[in-house]
Structures are given as structure tokens and as C-alpha cells.
Coordinates of N, CA and C and ligand atoms in Angstrom, one line a residue:
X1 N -1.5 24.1 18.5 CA -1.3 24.7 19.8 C -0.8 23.7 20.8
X2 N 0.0 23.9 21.8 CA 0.4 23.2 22.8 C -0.4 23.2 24.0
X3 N -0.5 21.8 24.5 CA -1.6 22.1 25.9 C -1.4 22.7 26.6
X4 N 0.2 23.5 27.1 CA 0.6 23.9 27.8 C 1.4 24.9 27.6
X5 N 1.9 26.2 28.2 CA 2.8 27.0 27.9 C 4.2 26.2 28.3
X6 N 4.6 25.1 27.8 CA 6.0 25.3 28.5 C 7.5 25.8 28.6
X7 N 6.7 27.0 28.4 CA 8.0 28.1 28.7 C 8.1 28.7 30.3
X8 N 6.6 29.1 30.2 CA 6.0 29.5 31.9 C 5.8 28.2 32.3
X9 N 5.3 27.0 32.3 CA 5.0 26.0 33.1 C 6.0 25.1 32.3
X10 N 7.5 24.9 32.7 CA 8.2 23.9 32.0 C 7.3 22.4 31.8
X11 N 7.2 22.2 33.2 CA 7.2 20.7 33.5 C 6.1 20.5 33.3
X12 N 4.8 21.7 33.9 CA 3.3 21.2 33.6 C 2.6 20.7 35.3
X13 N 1.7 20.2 35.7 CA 1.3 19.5 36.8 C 1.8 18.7 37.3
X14 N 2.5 18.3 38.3 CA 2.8 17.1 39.1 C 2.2 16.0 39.2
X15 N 2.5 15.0 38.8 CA 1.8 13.6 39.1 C 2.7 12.7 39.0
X16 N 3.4 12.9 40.4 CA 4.0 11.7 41.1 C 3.8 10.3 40.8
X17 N 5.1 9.5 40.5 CA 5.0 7.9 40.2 C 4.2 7.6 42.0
X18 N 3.4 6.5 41.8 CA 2.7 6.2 43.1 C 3.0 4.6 43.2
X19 N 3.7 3.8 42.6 CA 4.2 2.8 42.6 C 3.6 2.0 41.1
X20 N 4.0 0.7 40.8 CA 4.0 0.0 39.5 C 2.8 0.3 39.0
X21 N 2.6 0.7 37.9 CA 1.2 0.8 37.6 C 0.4 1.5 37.7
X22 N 0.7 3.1 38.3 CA 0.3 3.9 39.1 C 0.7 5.4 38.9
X23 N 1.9 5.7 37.7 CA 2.1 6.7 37.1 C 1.1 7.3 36.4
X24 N 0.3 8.3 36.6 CA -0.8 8.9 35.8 C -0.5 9.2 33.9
X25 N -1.1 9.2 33.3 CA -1.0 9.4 32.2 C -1.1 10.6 31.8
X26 N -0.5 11.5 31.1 CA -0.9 12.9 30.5 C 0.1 12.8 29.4
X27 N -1.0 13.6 28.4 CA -1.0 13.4 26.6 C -0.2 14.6 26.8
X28 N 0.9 15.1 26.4 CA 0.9 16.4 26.4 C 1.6 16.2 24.5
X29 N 0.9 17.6 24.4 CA 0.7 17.8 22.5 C 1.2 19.3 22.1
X30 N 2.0 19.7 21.2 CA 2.2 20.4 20.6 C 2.3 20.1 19.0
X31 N 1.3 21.1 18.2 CA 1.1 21.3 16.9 C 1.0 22.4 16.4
X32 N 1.1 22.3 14.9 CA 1.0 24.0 14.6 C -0.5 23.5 13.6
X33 N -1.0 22.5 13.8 CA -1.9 22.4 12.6 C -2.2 20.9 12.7
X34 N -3.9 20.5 12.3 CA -3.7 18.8 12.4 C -3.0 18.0 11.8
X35 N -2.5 17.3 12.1 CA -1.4 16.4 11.6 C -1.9 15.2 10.2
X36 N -1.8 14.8 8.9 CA -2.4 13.8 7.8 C -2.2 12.7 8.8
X37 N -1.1 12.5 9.4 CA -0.7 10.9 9.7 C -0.1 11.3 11.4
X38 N 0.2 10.5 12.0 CA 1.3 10.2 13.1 C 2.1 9.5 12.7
X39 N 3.6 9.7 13.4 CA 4.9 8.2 13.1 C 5.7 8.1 14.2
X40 N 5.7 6.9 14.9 CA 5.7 6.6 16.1 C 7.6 7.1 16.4
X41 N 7.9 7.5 17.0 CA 8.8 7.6 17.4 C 9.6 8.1 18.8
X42 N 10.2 8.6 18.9 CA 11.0 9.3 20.3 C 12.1 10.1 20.5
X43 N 11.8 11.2 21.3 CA 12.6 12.5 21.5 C 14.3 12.1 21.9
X44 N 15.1 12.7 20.7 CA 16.0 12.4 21.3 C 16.8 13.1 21.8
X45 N 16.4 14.2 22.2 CA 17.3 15.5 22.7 C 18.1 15.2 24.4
X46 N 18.2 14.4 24.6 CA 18.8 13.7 26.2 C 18.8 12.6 26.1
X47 N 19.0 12.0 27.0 CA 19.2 10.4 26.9 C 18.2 9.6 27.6
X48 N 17.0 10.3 28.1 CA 15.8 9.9 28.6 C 15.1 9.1 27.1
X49 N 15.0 9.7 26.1 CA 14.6 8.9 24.9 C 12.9 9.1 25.7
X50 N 12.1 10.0 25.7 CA 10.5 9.7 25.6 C 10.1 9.6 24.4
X51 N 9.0 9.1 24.6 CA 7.9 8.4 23.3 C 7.5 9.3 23.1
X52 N 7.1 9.6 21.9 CA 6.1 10.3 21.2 C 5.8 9.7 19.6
X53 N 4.8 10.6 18.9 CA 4.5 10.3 17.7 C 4.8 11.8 17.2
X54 N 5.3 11.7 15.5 CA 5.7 13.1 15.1 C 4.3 13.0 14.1
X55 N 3.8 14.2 14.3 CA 3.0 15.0 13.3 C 3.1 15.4 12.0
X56 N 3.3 14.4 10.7 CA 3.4 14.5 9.4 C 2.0 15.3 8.8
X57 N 2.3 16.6 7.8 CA 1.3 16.8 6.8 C 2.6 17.3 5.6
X58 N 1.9 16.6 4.7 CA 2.7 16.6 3.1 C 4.1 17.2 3.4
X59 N 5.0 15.7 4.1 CA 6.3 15.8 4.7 C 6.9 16.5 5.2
X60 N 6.2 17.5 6.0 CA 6.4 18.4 6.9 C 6.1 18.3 8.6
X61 N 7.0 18.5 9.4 CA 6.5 17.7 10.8 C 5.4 19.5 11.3
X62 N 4.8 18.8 11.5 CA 3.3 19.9 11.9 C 3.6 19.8 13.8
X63 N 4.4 18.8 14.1 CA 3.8 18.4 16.0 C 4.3 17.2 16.3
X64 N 3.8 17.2 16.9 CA 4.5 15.9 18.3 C 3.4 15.8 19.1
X65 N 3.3 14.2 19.8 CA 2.5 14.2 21.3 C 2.9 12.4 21.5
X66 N 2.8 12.9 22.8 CA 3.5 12.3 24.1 C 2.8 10.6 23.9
X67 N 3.7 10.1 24.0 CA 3.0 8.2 23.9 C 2.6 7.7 25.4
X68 N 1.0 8.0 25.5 CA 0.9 7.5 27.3 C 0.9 6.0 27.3
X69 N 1.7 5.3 26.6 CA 1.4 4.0 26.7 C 3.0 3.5 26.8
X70 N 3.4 4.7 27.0 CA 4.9 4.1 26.9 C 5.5 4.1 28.7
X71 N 6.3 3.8 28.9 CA 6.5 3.7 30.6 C 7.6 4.5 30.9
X72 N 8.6 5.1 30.0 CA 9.1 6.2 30.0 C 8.8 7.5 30.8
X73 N 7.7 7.9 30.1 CA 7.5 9.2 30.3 C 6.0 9.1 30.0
X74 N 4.9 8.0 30.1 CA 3.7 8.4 29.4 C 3.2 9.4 29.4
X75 N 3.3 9.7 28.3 CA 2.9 10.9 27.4 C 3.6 12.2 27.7
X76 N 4.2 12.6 28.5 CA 5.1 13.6 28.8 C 5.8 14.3 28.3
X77 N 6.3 15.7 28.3 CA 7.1 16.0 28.1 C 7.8 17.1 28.4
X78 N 9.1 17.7 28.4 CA 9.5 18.7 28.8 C 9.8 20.1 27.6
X79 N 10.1 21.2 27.8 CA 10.2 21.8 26.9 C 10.7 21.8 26.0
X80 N 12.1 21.0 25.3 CA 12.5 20.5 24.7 C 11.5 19.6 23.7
X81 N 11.2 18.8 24.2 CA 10.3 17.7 23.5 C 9.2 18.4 23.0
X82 N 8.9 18.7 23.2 CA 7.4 19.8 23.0 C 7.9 20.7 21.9
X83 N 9.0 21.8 21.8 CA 9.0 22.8 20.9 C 10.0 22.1 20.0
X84 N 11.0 21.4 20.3 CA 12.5 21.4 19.4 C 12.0 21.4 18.2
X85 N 11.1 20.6 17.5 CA 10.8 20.1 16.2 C 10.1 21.6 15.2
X86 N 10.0 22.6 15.9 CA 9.4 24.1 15.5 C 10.4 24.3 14.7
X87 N 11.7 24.6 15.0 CA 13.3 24.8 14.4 C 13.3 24.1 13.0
X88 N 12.5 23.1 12.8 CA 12.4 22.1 11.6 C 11.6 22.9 10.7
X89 N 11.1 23.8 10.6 CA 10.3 24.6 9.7 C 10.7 26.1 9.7
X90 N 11.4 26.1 10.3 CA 12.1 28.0 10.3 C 12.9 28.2 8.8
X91 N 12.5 29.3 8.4 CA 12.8 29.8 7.2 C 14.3 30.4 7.2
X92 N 14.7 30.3 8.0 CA 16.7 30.7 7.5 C 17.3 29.6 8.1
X93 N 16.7 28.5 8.0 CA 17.3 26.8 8.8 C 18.1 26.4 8.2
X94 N 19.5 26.2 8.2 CA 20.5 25.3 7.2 C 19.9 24.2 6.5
X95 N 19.6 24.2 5.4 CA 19.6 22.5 4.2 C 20.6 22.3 3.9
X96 N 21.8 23.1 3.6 CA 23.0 22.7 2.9 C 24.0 23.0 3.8
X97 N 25.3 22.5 3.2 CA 26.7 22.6 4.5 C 27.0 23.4 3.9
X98 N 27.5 24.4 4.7 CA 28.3 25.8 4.3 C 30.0 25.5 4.7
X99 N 31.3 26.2 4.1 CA 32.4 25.7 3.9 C 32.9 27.3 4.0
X100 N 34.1 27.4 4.4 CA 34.8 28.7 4.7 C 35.5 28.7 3.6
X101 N 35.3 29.8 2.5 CA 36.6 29.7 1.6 C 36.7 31.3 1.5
X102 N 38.3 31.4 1.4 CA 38.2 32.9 1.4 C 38.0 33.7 3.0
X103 N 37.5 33.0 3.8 CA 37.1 34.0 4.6 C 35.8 34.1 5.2
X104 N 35.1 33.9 4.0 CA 33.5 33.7 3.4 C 32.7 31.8 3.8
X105 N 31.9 31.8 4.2 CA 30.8 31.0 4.5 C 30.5 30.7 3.4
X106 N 30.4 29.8 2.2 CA 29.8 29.2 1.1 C 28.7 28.5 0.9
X107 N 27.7 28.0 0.5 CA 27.3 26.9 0.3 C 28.3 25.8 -0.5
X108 N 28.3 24.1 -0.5 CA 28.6 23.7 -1.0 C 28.1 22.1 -1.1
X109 N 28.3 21.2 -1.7 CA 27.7 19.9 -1.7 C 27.7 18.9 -0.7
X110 N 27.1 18.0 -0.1 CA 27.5 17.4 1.4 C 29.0 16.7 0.7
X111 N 29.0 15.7 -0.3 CA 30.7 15.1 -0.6 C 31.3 15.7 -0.5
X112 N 31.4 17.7 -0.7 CA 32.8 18.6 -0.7 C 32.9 18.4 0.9
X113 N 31.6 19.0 1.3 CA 31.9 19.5 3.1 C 32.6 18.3 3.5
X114 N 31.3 16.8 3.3 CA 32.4 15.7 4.2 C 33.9 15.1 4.0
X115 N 34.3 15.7 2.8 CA 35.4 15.5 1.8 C 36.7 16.0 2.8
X116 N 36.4 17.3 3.0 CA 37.2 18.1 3.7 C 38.2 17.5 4.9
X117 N 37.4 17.2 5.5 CA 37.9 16.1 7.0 C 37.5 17.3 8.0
X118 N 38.4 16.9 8.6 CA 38.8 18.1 10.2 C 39.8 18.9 10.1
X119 N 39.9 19.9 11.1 CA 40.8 21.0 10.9 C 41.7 20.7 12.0
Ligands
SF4_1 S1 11.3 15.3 26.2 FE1 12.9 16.2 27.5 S2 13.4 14.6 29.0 FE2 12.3 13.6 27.3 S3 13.9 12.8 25.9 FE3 13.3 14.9 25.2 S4 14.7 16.3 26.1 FE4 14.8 14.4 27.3

């Protein structure tokens, strides 16, 4: 569960930077389930790059939450950061490159698709 709706509350509560040292902290967390492990990394959906850690259970990303130690964004996040990683477990999600032949949408091998070049 996410601590927050951010669909209805994108951003969440305001806590204004108040000068060096003085940005409040807030964890913000979305999961679908407790996580086996954390793996430190960061959102890259913009070019803000916030910290977070991704939520691994038997190599599946379960979640995300916000790194309040990082000076980015401690612990933060926006709706993006928070849901994108859902999409990673949806059941009609591309694994394989699909190729037009015919007309038709194919599956086919990543060497054929990258083989191909550009159009
Ligand atoms: S959480 Fe939002 S602001 Fe931060 S890097 Fe991701 S998309 Fe950008």
C-alpha cells in the first residue's frame, strides 16, 4: 500500500526547504507486499534522478521507498516515482520485440528486431 493516494494528493504535504540542513524528511512508500530485500537505487523517469530503494521478492519488484538520506528529494516522491514500477508486473506487458511482417505485429528475437535497423 502507498502512504499516500497520489493520484488525489500528487505531491502529498508541503515541507518547504528552510535552508541547509533544514529540508524535512518524509519516507514516502509504495508496495504491493513486504519486500525479501531492498536495492538501493533511483527513479529515472525525469532528470531529477530521486533516491529510492526498489522492493525485491523472488525477482520481482514488489515497491519502492524514498531515500530520506539522500539530499535530492529525501525520501520523496511524485506520482511517477511512486506507481511507475506497477507496469513492471502487469500481465499483457511486452517481454519480447514485436516486428511488422505482413501487416501483422509478430513476436520475434531481440538480434531479428535489433537486426532490422530503422525505417
Ligand atoms: S520521482 Fe518524480 S521528480 Fe523524482 S525522478 Fe522520478 S519522475 Fe522525477
Amino acid at each position: 500500500m502507498p502512504t499516500r493516494d497520489s493520484i488525489r494528493d500528487i505531491w502529498g504535504d508541503r515541507s518547504p526547504y528552510a535552508g541547509p540542513g533544514r529540508w524535512p524528511e518524509r519516507e514516502d512508500v509504495h508496495t504491493s507486499e513486504p519486500p525479501e530485500r531492498w536495492v538501493q537505487s533511483c527513479c529515472v523517469l525525469c532528470s531529477n534522478g530521486c533516491a529510492l530503494d526498489i522492493g525485491v521478492t523472488g525477482g520481482r519488484i514488489v515497491g519502492v521507498r524514498g531515500r530520506v538520506d539522500d539530499h535530492v528529494n529525501r525520501g520523496r516522491h511524485g506520482p511517477k516515482g511512486l506507481n511507475g514500477w506497477v507496469a513492471n508486473n502487469a500481465p499483457d506487458r511486452l517481454t519480447r520485440p514485436l516486428v511488422r511482417r505482413g501487416g501483422r505485429l509478430v513476436e520475434a528475437s531481440w538480434d531479428e528486431a535489433m537486426g532490422l535497423g530503422s525505417v
